[in-house]
XYZ file of C-alpha atoms in Angstrom:
757
model
C 24.379 15.704 39.227
C 21.332 13.509 40.797
C 18.161 12.905 38.545
C 16.520 15.624 40.605
C 18.736 18.141 39.165
C 18.771 16.943 35.750
C 15.109 16.517 35.863
C 14.808 20.410 36.540
C 17.675 21.541 34.064
C 15.303 19.327 30.830
C 11.924 21.253 32.288
C 13.502 24.446 32.620
C 15.771 24.557 29.442
C 14.864 27.053 26.643
C 11.884 26.722 25.766
C 10.533 25.780 29.311
C 7.901 22.293 29.594
C 8.033 19.692 26.830
C 5.073 20.296 24.295
C 5.071 23.064 21.861
C 2.182 23.384 19.100
C 3.388 23.183 15.264
C 1.628 23.987 11.644
C 0.479 21.197 9.397
C -0.354 23.475 6.303
C 2.454 26.094 4.367
C 2.152 29.457 5.786
C 4.618 30.946 3.798
C 2.774 33.585 1.571
C -0.388 36.004 1.958
C -2.688 33.349 0.028
C -1.408 30.829 2.904
C -2.640 33.004 5.776
C -5.844 33.513 3.951
C -6.598 29.783 3.546
C -5.517 29.219 7.331
C -7.324 32.589 8.215
C -9.477 34.703 7.395
C -11.236 34.859 5.057
C -10.526 31.044 3.690
C -11.570 29.202 7.297
C -15.526 30.772 6.481
C -16.049 27.232 3.955
C -14.831 24.593 6.551
C -17.182 26.605 9.215
C -20.320 26.641 7.219
C -19.667 22.736 6.392
C -19.375 22.005 10.431
C -21.953 24.192 10.937
C -24.407 21.570 8.728
C -22.594 18.914 9.487
C -20.901 18.595 13.214
C -18.966 15.327 11.750
C -17.067 17.194 9.755
C -15.161 18.809 12.616
C -13.652 15.451 11.605
C -13.046 16.539 8.266
C -12.192 20.002 8.434
C -9.795 20.445 11.971
C -7.378 18.803 13.599
C -10.216 17.165 16.136
C -9.677 13.278 14.365
C -5.992 13.684 15.990
C -6.693 15.957 19.411
C -6.872 14.257 22.925
C -7.561 16.191 25.992
C -5.456 15.094 28.551
C -7.230 16.653 31.973
C -6.721 16.735 35.537
C -7.361 18.527 39.293
C -3.754 16.655 40.575
C -5.455 15.286 43.385
C -3.601 12.053 43.134
C -0.385 12.368 40.981
C 1.699 8.907 40.882
C 3.872 8.599 43.670
C 3.207 12.556 44.761
C -0.256 12.389 45.906
C -2.884 15.472 46.400
C -0.614 18.540 44.682
C -2.414 20.264 43.226
C -3.682 21.390 39.554
C -0.441 23.818 38.756
C 2.222 21.273 40.120
C 0.675 18.312 37.685
C 1.215 20.260 34.944
C 4.620 18.612 34.098
C 2.945 15.095 34.498
C 0.127 15.923 31.876
C 3.291 17.930 29.535
C 4.940 13.940 29.659
C 1.412 12.159 29.477
C 1.393 14.502 25.994
C 4.897 13.210 25.064
C 4.237 9.741 25.217
C 0.816 10.248 22.741
C 3.053 11.793 20.175
C 5.747 10.106 20.389
C 4.118 6.534 20.122
C 1.222 7.207 18.456
C 1.685 10.574 16.491
C -1.568 12.455 18.553
C -1.396 15.669 19.565
C -2.651 16.668 22.983
C -3.856 19.887 25.108
C -2.946 19.337 28.837
C -5.664 20.872 30.858
C -4.451 20.873 34.448
C -8.532 22.043 35.994
C -8.144 23.675 39.615
C -10.918 22.108 41.241
C -12.211 19.560 43.740
C -15.806 19.396 43.409
C -16.170 16.700 41.155
C -19.861 18.203 39.578
C -17.612 21.203 38.546
C -15.283 19.104 37.209
C -17.718 17.343 34.793
C -19.066 20.556 33.910
C -16.143 22.295 33.023
C -14.594 18.898 30.802
C -17.944 18.244 29.332
C -18.161 21.521 27.599
C -14.774 20.800 25.981
C -16.476 18.128 23.780
C -16.045 20.084 20.922
C -12.607 20.702 20.554
C -11.189 17.393 21.232
C -11.620 13.468 19.466
C -11.292 11.888 23.048
C -10.488 13.278 26.715
C -7.642 11.067 28.582
C -8.702 12.188 32.353
C -5.332 11.601 34.786
C -4.775 11.515 38.102
C -7.821 12.105 39.364
C -8.640 10.824 43.396
C -11.089 7.860 44.092
C -13.890 7.522 44.466
C -14.555 10.974 42.613
C -12.642 9.480 39.216
C -15.351 6.997 38.920
C -18.353 9.376 39.503
C -16.200 12.190 36.768
C -15.484 8.741 34.758
C -19.040 7.248 34.461
C -21.380 10.659 34.270
C -19.070 12.137 31.276
C -19.344 8.526 29.265
C -23.122 9.090 29.496
C -22.712 12.338 28.317
C -20.500 12.937 25.933
C -20.342 12.033 22.684
C -16.520 10.973 22.576
C -14.359 8.556 24.032
C -13.554 9.409 27.570
C -10.823 6.958 29.834
C -9.696 7.389 32.748
C -6.182 5.765 32.504
C -5.076 4.640 35.815
C -8.179 2.732 36.271
C -8.192 1.300 33.091
C -4.948 1.589 31.888
C -3.189 -0.566 34.809
C -6.075 -2.974 34.288
C -5.271 -3.461 30.488
C -1.518 -4.040 30.467
C -2.086 -5.939 33.250
C -4.734 -8.005 31.938
C -2.504 -9.381 29.035
C 0.199 -10.148 31.143
C -2.614 -12.230 33.318
C -3.559 -14.009 29.783
C 0.824 -14.985 28.721
C 1.280 -15.921 32.761
C -1.505 -18.241 32.921
C -0.343 -19.863 29.950
C 3.503 -19.985 31.135
C 2.013 -21.817 33.917
C -0.691 -23.837 32.319
C -3.638 -22.633 34.014
C -6.895 -22.204 33.216
C -7.995 -18.061 33.660
C -11.457 -19.801 34.788
C -9.986 -21.860 37.766
C -7.297 -19.277 39.179
C -7.903 -17.919 42.665
C -6.815 -14.145 42.929
C -5.414 -11.782 45.569
C -5.563 -7.948 45.202
C -4.044 -5.605 47.600
C -5.397 -2.543 46.957
C -9.168 -1.468 46.855
C -8.487 2.229 44.959
C -9.239 3.213 41.443
C -6.496 1.163 39.807
C -7.651 -2.003 41.614
C -11.416 -2.536 40.826
C -10.789 -1.450 37.549
C -8.190 -3.754 37.335
C -10.116 -6.708 38.945
C -13.692 -5.698 37.043
C -11.159 -6.264 33.804
C -10.134 -9.691 35.428
C -13.677 -10.912 34.870
C -14.172 -9.615 31.420
C -10.617 -11.781 30.639
C -12.711 -14.717 32.417
C -11.672 -14.853 36.000
C -14.690 -16.369 38.131
C -15.488 -12.729 39.889
C -15.997 -15.320 42.655
C -12.397 -16.438 42.812
C -11.376 -12.619 43.651
C -9.966 -11.811 47.163
C -9.722 -7.914 48.109
C -7.792 -6.408 50.620
C -7.425 -2.992 51.741
C -5.576 -1.341 54.537
C -8.267 -2.936 56.798
C -7.337 -6.449 55.606
C -9.971 -8.965 53.584
C -13.001 -7.127 52.319
C -15.838 -9.500 53.154
C -19.594 -9.170 52.929
C -19.613 -8.737 56.588
C -17.914 -5.472 56.126
C -20.112 -4.569 53.585
C -23.128 -5.017 55.277
C -21.728 -2.910 58.401
C -20.967 0.087 55.635
C -17.452 -0.448 56.323
C -16.471 0.256 52.623
C -17.735 2.185 49.877
C -20.040 0.421 47.367
C -16.995 0.563 44.531
C -15.323 -1.723 46.851
C -18.431 -3.416 47.986
C -18.563 -5.199 44.599
C -15.539 -7.733 45.442
C -17.291 -8.371 49.026
C -16.238 -12.262 49.464
C -17.795 -14.436 51.206
C -15.259 -15.931 53.033
C -13.989 -15.172 56.543
C -12.016 -11.900 57.370
C -8.108 -11.815 58.067
C -4.996 -10.074 56.316
C -3.248 -9.789 53.224
C -1.080 -12.692 54.196
C -4.088 -14.903 54.782
C -5.737 -14.643 51.421
C -2.564 -15.420 50.047
C -2.660 -18.707 50.896
C -3.027 -21.058 48.213
C -4.036 -18.050 45.566
C -2.969 -18.685 42.361
C -2.247 -14.655 41.464
C -1.308 -11.936 43.406
C -2.110 -8.349 42.087
C -0.246 -5.676 44.560
C -2.025 -2.314 43.451
C -0.827 -0.899 47.211
C 2.015 0.202 48.750
C 5.808 -1.530 49.044
C 6.876 -4.056 51.491
C 4.072 -5.685 52.786
C 4.379 -9.039 51.108
C 7.480 -10.592 52.254
C 8.347 -14.428 51.015
C 6.694 -16.593 53.404
C 3.367 -15.116 51.971
C 5.454 -15.737 48.002
C 5.679 -19.608 49.917
C 2.135 -19.925 50.536
C 0.859 -19.461 47.452
C -0.313 -22.566 44.974
C 1.636 -24.214 42.543
C 3.566 -22.098 40.246
C 2.205 -18.273 41.305
C 1.825 -14.821 39.447
C 2.885 -12.362 41.776
C 2.309 -8.936 40.076
C 3.537 -6.655 42.352
C 2.637 -2.999 40.736
C 3.231 -0.549 43.622
C 4.836 2.702 42.498
C 8.427 3.445 42.960
C 8.824 0.241 45.114
C 6.467 -2.698 44.684
C 4.998 -4.825 47.140
C 8.101 -7.443 47.035
C 10.557 -7.229 45.022
C 11.529 -8.993 41.916
C 14.533 -11.112 43.171
C 12.743 -11.776 46.571
C 9.717 -13.538 44.878
C 12.181 -15.337 42.332
C 13.861 -16.797 45.365
C 11.138 -17.566 47.388
C 10.711 -20.889 45.905
C 12.241 -23.560 43.915
C 9.171 -23.609 41.421
C 8.317 -21.181 38.326
C 7.579 -17.630 39.896
C 6.337 -15.215 37.616
C 6.837 -11.813 38.175
C 5.878 -8.450 37.067
C 6.347 -5.282 38.657
C 6.002 -1.171 37.697
C 9.793 -0.484 37.035
C 11.766 -0.898 33.921
C 15.073 -2.071 35.752
C 13.342 -5.766 36.001
C 11.960 -8.097 33.469
C 7.227 -7.470 32.642
C 7.415 -4.318 33.021
C 3.542 -3.309 33.632
C 3.696 0.063 31.673
C 0.521 2.113 31.014
C 2.445 3.429 27.830
C 1.664 0.546 25.993
C -2.064 0.796 25.893
C -3.389 4.543 25.920
C -1.526 6.264 22.990
C -2.672 3.271 20.849
C -6.090 2.505 22.291
C -6.944 6.005 21.769
C -5.120 5.858 18.119
C -7.663 2.713 17.292
C -10.387 4.578 18.877
C -9.583 7.991 16.496
C -9.269 7.018 13.584
C -13.272 5.420 13.839
C -14.291 7.993 15.323
C -15.002 5.977 17.975
C -17.629 7.471 20.547
C -16.306 5.468 23.624
C -13.904 3.309 25.204
C -16.140 0.340 25.767
C -14.971 -3.200 27.303
C -14.733 -4.921 23.860
C -12.198 -2.259 22.702
C -10.319 -2.851 25.826
C -10.598 -6.283 25.555
C -8.763 -6.472 22.059
C -6.493 -4.342 22.573
C -5.376 -7.101 25.681
C -5.244 -9.526 24.081
C -3.385 -8.066 21.103
C -0.815 -7.168 23.433
C -0.196 -11.040 24.568
C -0.485 -11.667 21.550
C 2.103 -9.750 20.566
C 4.529 -11.106 23.486
C 4.434 -14.297 22.096
C 5.781 -13.324 19.016
C 9.836 -12.600 17.959
C 11.164 -9.695 19.135
C 12.780 -7.425 16.701
C 16.894 -6.104 16.763
C 15.896 -2.355 17.422
C 13.868 -3.551 20.779
C 16.415 -5.864 22.088
C 19.146 -3.252 21.556
C 17.080 -0.568 23.507
C 17.339 -3.066 26.447
C 20.735 -3.911 26.549
C 20.265 -6.864 24.232
C 18.181 -8.610 26.671
C 17.370 -12.250 25.086
C 13.815 -11.174 25.270
C 11.823 -14.409 24.546
C 8.208 -15.780 25.636
C 8.118 -17.221 29.049
C 8.189 -16.549 32.609
C 10.510 -13.342 32.366
C 8.839 -11.778 28.975
C 5.228 -11.900 28.847
C 4.569 -8.465 27.802
C 5.778 -6.719 24.730
C 8.179 -3.844 25.886
C 7.275 0.069 25.023
C 9.907 0.817 22.604
C 8.521 -2.156 20.857
C 7.639 0.163 17.443
C 5.198 -3.127 16.154
C 2.263 -2.220 19.291
C 1.267 0.723 17.141
C 0.117 -2.380 14.505
C -1.116 -4.633 16.806
C -3.594 -2.629 19.460
C -4.371 0.191 16.985
C -6.448 -1.749 14.415
C -7.540 -4.354 17.471
C -9.167 -1.370 19.304
C -10.634 0.166 16.023
C -12.088 -3.297 14.422
C -13.474 -4.134 18.285
C -15.511 0.141 17.880
C -16.717 -1.296 14.617
C -18.201 -4.720 15.929
C -19.646 -3.256 19.211
C -20.977 0.110 17.095
C -18.775 2.156 18.913
C -17.751 3.558 15.965
C -18.582 6.631 13.413
C -16.618 4.680 10.872
C -18.219 1.425 9.237
C -15.782 -0.337 8.276
C -12.218 -0.135 7.619
C -9.696 -1.713 5.073
C -6.893 -3.417 7.233
C -4.251 -3.202 4.600
C -4.871 0.667 3.609
C -4.996 1.387 7.703
C -2.138 -0.519 8.142
C -0.386 2.258 5.417
C -1.740 5.456 7.301
C -0.286 3.681 10.423
C 3.428 3.127 8.612
C 3.527 6.412 7.694
C 2.767 7.783 11.221
C 5.871 5.910 12.274
C 8.124 7.389 9.457
C 8.299 7.572 5.701
C 11.020 4.672 5.358
C 8.171 2.135 6.638
C 5.488 4.122 4.301
C 7.870 3.316 1.389
C 8.879 0.012 2.301
C 5.391 -0.953 2.505
C 4.944 -0.381 -1.185
C 8.178 -2.602 -1.769
C 6.688 -5.329 0.482
C 3.013 -5.590 -0.879
C 4.437 -5.961 -4.185
C 6.542 -8.825 -3.191
C 3.937 -10.528 -1.159
C 2.032 -10.330 -5.040
C 4.724 -12.944 -5.910
C 7.173 -14.596 -3.550
C 10.051 -15.522 -5.300
C 13.249 -17.501 -3.882
C 16.082 -16.160 -1.939
C 19.046 -17.535 -1.185
C 20.599 -16.572 2.430
C 23.940 -16.884 2.102
C 24.832 -16.629 6.142
C 21.947 -19.031 6.806
C 23.901 -20.429 10.390
C 22.771 -16.860 11.744
C 20.638 -15.939 14.273
C 19.764 -12.307 12.692
C 19.117 -13.985 8.680
C 17.392 -17.496 10.731
C 14.606 -14.854 12.823
C 14.496 -12.921 9.327
C 13.406 -15.950 7.162
C 11.082 -16.857 9.756
C 9.502 -13.512 9.268
C 9.803 -13.705 5.373
C 8.379 -16.496 5.245
C 5.274 -15.769 7.667
C 4.575 -12.595 6.104
C 4.481 -14.416 2.560
C 7.337 -11.875 0.913
C 9.735 -14.272 -0.187
C 10.745 -18.365 -0.038
C 13.867 -18.478 1.859
C 16.724 -20.798 1.493
C 19.017 -20.948 4.219
C 22.313 -21.676 2.672
C 24.552 -23.310 5.941
C 24.834 -26.328 8.410
C 21.573 -27.863 9.253
C 21.663 -29.231 12.225
C 22.833 -26.036 13.449
C 19.964 -24.196 11.850
C 17.370 -26.415 13.450
C 18.931 -26.121 17.143
C 19.177 -22.275 16.650
C 15.657 -22.316 15.630
C 14.970 -24.662 18.698
C 16.670 -21.945 20.633
C 14.735 -19.454 19.742
C 11.174 -21.048 20.155
C 10.729 -20.486 16.769
C 7.518 -22.054 15.190
C 9.701 -22.283 11.340
C 10.783 -25.170 9.798
C 12.936 -23.519 7.010
C 14.186 -24.999 3.708
C 17.704 -25.393 4.228
C 20.736 -26.520 1.916
C 24.066 -27.413 3.291
C 27.000 -27.037 1.032
C 29.424 -28.646 3.096
C 26.812 -31.903 3.771
C 27.374 -35.552 2.888
C 23.774 -35.938 1.677
C 20.561 -33.625 0.792
C 20.184 -31.044 -1.909
C 23.170 -29.603 -1.130
C 25.757 -32.546 -1.728
C 23.909 -33.223 -4.668
C 24.411 -30.157 -6.374
C 27.655 -29.074 -5.031
C 29.381 -31.266 -8.014
C 27.205 -29.660 -10.586
C 27.541 -26.480 -9.160
C 31.208 -26.384 -8.773
C 31.667 -27.210 -12.129
C 29.295 -24.617 -13.576
C 31.761 -22.286 -11.268
C 34.878 -23.735 -13.020
C 33.470 -22.702 -16.696
C 32.583 -19.585 -15.815
C 36.285 -18.651 -13.918
C 38.733 -21.623 -15.562
C 39.300 -18.829 -18.082
C 40.236 -16.236 -15.084
C 42.474 -18.079 -13.076
C 40.290 -20.771 -11.323
C 41.491 -24.342 -11.405
C 38.993 -27.645 -11.458
C 40.098 -28.286 -7.376
C 39.821 -24.607 -6.676
C 35.808 -24.179 -8.079
C 35.431 -27.597 -5.822
C 36.722 -25.948 -3.033
C 35.212 -22.559 -3.411
C 31.536 -23.948 -3.989
C 31.664 -24.869 0.008
C 31.577 -21.711 0.691
C 28.225 -20.494 1.570
C 28.446 -16.918 -0.927
C 29.923 -18.658 -4.047
C 27.036 -21.668 -3.428
C 24.311 -18.892 -3.127
C 25.694 -17.100 -6.416
C 26.227 -20.195 -8.698
C 22.716 -21.322 -6.912
C 20.966 -18.098 -7.846
C 22.697 -18.065 -11.452
C 21.396 -21.675 -12.678
C 18.147 -20.710 -11.566
C 17.879 -22.796 -8.386
C 16.641 -19.602 -6.431
C 15.737 -16.149 -8.290
C 18.136 -13.865 -5.604
C 20.512 -13.811 -2.874
C 21.124 -11.688 -0.247
C 25.195 -11.378 1.870
C 27.213 -9.865 3.927
C 25.771 -9.844 7.385
C 28.890 -11.526 8.841
C 31.644 -9.939 5.956
C 33.086 -7.243 4.955
C 31.896 -5.547 2.156
C 34.003 -5.611 -0.856
C 34.366 -9.864 0.151
C 30.600 -10.433 -0.044
C 30.355 -8.388 -2.773
C 33.426 -10.330 -4.970
C 31.298 -13.768 -5.848
C 28.319 -12.706 -6.673
C 29.947 -9.970 -9.348
C 32.616 -12.884 -10.169
C 29.595 -15.734 -10.718
C 26.420 -13.290 -11.644
C 28.194 -10.107 -13.026
C 26.356 -6.824 -14.312
C 23.263 -7.251 -16.204
C 23.721 -7.004 -20.148
C 23.188 -3.502 -20.525
C 25.357 -2.529 -17.400
C 28.891 -2.246 -17.218
C 28.835 -1.464 -13.288
C 26.751 -1.684 -10.064
C 26.347 0.600 -7.582
C 24.840 0.809 -4.158
C 22.042 3.287 -3.230
C 20.417 3.927 0.165
C 16.608 4.923 0.115
C 16.248 8.093 2.513
C 13.169 9.073 4.219
C 12.000 12.842 5.880
C 8.648 13.696 7.381
C 7.808 14.886 3.819
C 10.537 13.763 1.307
C 11.991 11.185 -0.104
C 15.644 10.538 -1.582
C 17.401 8.130 -3.231
C 21.778 8.515 -2.719
C 23.733 6.904 -5.019
C 26.743 5.758 -4.680
C 27.481 5.052 -1.585
C 29.433 1.913 -1.190
C 30.704 0.663 -4.738
C 32.742 2.572 -6.916
C 35.371 4.641 -5.912
C 36.282 7.559 -8.023
C 33.715 7.044 -11.339
C 34.317 8.838 -14.536
C 31.425 9.804 -16.676
C 30.270 6.332 -18.416
C 29.583 5.190 -14.628
C 28.054 8.461 -13.114
C 25.357 8.257 -16.094
C 25.094 4.350 -15.653
C 24.426 5.319 -11.819
C 21.932 7.703 -12.741
C 20.054 5.486 -14.672
C 19.725 2.256 -12.128
C 18.720 4.503 -9.363
C 16.514 6.420 -11.573
C 14.798 2.803 -12.067
C 15.291 1.779 -8.383
C 12.572 4.645 -7.720
C 10.220 3.856 -9.484
C 9.784 0.432 -8.073
C 9.325 2.266 -5.020
C 6.334 3.826 -7.089
C 8.902 7.601 -7.130
C 8.882 9.321 -9.955
C 12.353 9.747 -10.744
C 13.984 13.325 -10.695
C 17.723 13.209 -10.746
C 20.495 15.969 -10.098
C 24.045 14.643 -10.734
C 25.603 17.065 -7.666
C 29.088 18.809 -7.464
C 30.515 21.995 -6.004
C 30.129 24.059 -8.997
C 26.690 24.691 -10.330
C 26.002 24.279 -14.089
C 29.327 25.448 -15.354
C 30.432 27.881 -12.998
C 33.472 25.818 -11.742
C 36.108 24.211 -14.494
C 37.854 20.930 -13.286
C 38.184 17.167 -14.380
C 35.482 17.076 -11.050
C 32.989 18.843 -11.930
C 33.607 17.685 -16.135
C 32.793 14.136 -15.235
C 29.066 14.829 -13.365
C 28.732 18.146 -15.968
C 29.016 15.846 -18.999
C 26.855 12.203 -17.391
C 24.102 14.666 -17.367
C 24.560 16.078 -21.014
C 24.518 12.684 -22.031
C 21.494 11.784 -20.195
C 19.499 14.975 -21.567
C 19.996 14.032 -24.858
C 19.149 10.351 -25.015
C 15.780 10.178 -26.483
C 14.789 6.700 -24.044
C 15.169 8.830 -21.014
C 11.989 10.111 -19.317
C 12.760 11.887 -16.566
C 14.108 14.790 -16.049
C 17.738 14.946 -15.069
C 20.344 17.925 -15.058
C 23.688 18.907 -13.433
C 26.035 19.318 -12.437
C 24.830 21.187 -9.514
C 25.275 22.527 -5.715
C 23.530 19.785 -3.272
C 21.311 22.874 -2.342
C 20.529 23.613 -5.816
C 18.954 19.934 -6.392
C 16.771 20.723 -3.207
C 16.057 23.784 -2.923
C 12.752 24.824 -4.610
C 13.008 29.169 -5.230
C 17.112 28.354 -5.981
C 15.482 25.736 -8.826
C 12.763 28.645 -9.796
C 14.522 31.821 -9.246
C 18.417 31.531 -9.942
C 18.446 28.868 -12.177
C 14.891 28.608 -13.722
C 16.434 27.394 -17.212
C 16.862 24.073 -15.068
C 15.491 20.637 -16.613
C 14.222 20.100 -12.692
C 10.984 20.808 -12.686
C 10.691 19.878 -8.483
C 13.664 19.405 -6.315
C 15.668 16.055 -6.935
C 14.913 13.145 -5.717
C 17.411 10.935 -7.088
C 20.995 12.768 -5.842
C 23.869 11.141 -7.464
C 27.625 11.978 -5.969
C 30.463 12.425 -7.496
C 32.646 9.881 -5.860
C 32.373 6.963 -2.608
C 33.232 8.923 -0.521
C 31.290 12.103 -0.887
C 28.181 9.799 -1.286
C 29.413 8.014 2.105
C 29.646 10.994 3.725
C 26.345 12.751 2.601
C 24.678 9.869 3.265
C 25.341 9.166 6.525
C 25.400 13.478 7.363
C 21.749 13.085 6.264
C 20.971 10.208 8.118
C 22.284 11.415 11.423
C 21.747 15.298 11.690
C 19.442 15.584 8.702
C 17.206 12.966 10.886
C 16.415 10.815 7.541
C 15.790 7.231 8.072
C 18.009 5.057 5.606
C 16.873 1.890 3.786
C 19.824 0.040 1.784
C 22.017 -0.134 0.988
C 20.300 -1.738 -2.127
C 22.427 -2.656 -4.964
C 21.905 -1.510 -8.644
C 23.344 -2.812 -11.990
C 23.315 -6.878 -11.061
C 22.552 -9.135 -14.026
C 20.510 -11.050 -11.379
C 18.623 -10.093 -7.558
C 21.818 -9.855 -5.668
C 21.710 -6.964 -2.138
C 24.516 -6.890 0.522
C 23.938 -6.423 4.131
C 25.869 -4.606 6.231
C 27.554 -5.692 9.455
C 25.165 -4.603 12.156
C 22.287 -4.858 10.225
C 19.184 -5.996 12.215
C 16.372 -8.506 11.176
C 14.005 -5.687 9.764
C 17.170 -4.585 7.130
C 17.496 -8.228 6.366
C 13.256 -8.495 5.391
C 13.315 -5.339 3.822
C 16.276 -5.547 1.484
C 14.866 -9.405 0.790
C 11.731 -7.510 -0.495
C 13.839 -5.376 -2.635
C 15.417 -9.064 -3.567
C 11.908 -10.003 -4.819
C 10.499 -7.168 -6.026
C 14.347 -7.334 -8.410
C 13.282 -10.573 -9.563
C 9.843 -9.994 -10.648
C 10.841 -7.522 -12.842
C 13.782 -9.703 -14.090
């Protein structure tokens, strides 16, 4: 099937289209419905009648954007009319929701008269927190946006103008940095003089480009003062009329530092690129085909050519999705009246700064494991980078407050970041609790596989964010070289167990003796201890045992059992524990559960199950979750009697009878009994659980591993872990394939463990 056939099937499959409305409050009972509609709605209606701004408190207005178009200038399709533009506007709604959790009504207005458009949109102000104008032809789009911004007390933003301007502005800031040129001294040439080109030129001026050094070309050539005086161009083009002599685009590009293409494909050739100043910037953004191909522009000359296009199959894609969802997110969250120039500049600067930081593994994987690192081929963040939300939205919100555009007078940056985290998923929200605890008192964490690139990148983040004091165990020269290759501004603390000098060598003999003393009656000779201590897992384990580190992480490049063996041999389990266990935190949209044991104990008896439950409940409390534990089986409270069902039943009985257990626990029970409120309150009202369980203890390793993976893959849960519980000192074993964020998260858990110690 062709792409068009696939797209048609995608859009017509039941239900047709791409969006729907979902309720956000319970609607299961008569009382729910009476609160949702009559008579309950009378209360909030009266409050809003007294104070119109209370609509932000009692309705969805504060998270609702209207995407409005008349279909007169749909990208790549032209004037196709209102009805035909609806798939595009629905798609815009998908992007708002996917990237910034903003709800959208798409509104396709069958109106050609700009005055009629203005009146229709202005009348919708009570419904929305903001208006996104889309695919409206110039020059009508200028009049519509300018008039609505004056009349309406909510943000009105024409994305075709400002979205491209903001993203390409971020690209310009970083491109100039790469080629070491000052924005105020750039000679910039524009190809195209439509809405996006004019808005982009204006925005470049806001960023520091000299307006007298901007040359704009339309289909008739350079827009000169002479042409403007003769009435050959409209008032918007005339704003960028130049005093230079006339000519065509080729003439304009001679000695230019930057080319900005917002016109048509194929109008720039390699000779025109060769005529530009040293290390030129070529932003060829015509879609779907650029003014000059990426490869052709690169090949045109031998010096540095920084190329950006609108295409996703080349580096440096100027994609509006990097802007509008996050700009509106920040604007909505401070109840802004407008999206003004300071807010747009803040967005561009935040994007530019983000591109200069280390890129998460998930983003690299999404783009085919490309080596994404700041430089000529990476000057703009990728659209799928989740960090854009946390950089752009707060920057826009702060700029709105500082510039007086916001109804909110101040915003707590940490609390706001936590709210944004919650929008991206429960695991991020839960990890924020732990990472904040870790930052309050960072501890030394030994990273046993210190030479691995992911570990090094994670260590840099841990130190930069103040989560931990990482100690890399590995070859110092190799680690330093990797830091240089990655462009990290990071001076790591490294301990090399195999070196002939430094701390690694100084401690090696002491650690070998300590290992020998601990294991000499368990089959290890002195010479074997001296050999083993040069292995990073043993070295890190003894380092923690000696108090030279507070916690350790390992396992990224090892099989789980082999990674776990050294810390078990050296550190062992806690004095009150006989068993270790692996726990996963699984988060759903409105629920959190801890799943144990998924990695360590193959066939636990009642003693092991009892201990696993205790340790998992303690872990839940580190995440500020009050535990409610269920020991799972295929039986409900004695309905089946087999050796397998007796074990969780007996473990639950012991826990219930232990006066030191201060959380509800019950079992054995089936999984649905444990998590379905109606079953607990109805069929099994005698259960000790007054609410669905959030600590699920599986009867064996096989069930636990299968269960958590099904919940993750089919249930849509986000997973954090495995977190090792029951150890005498904080130790966590990573899994092969874990990403940098997983390493950072587990290091944060290890720090909180060490704080508890």
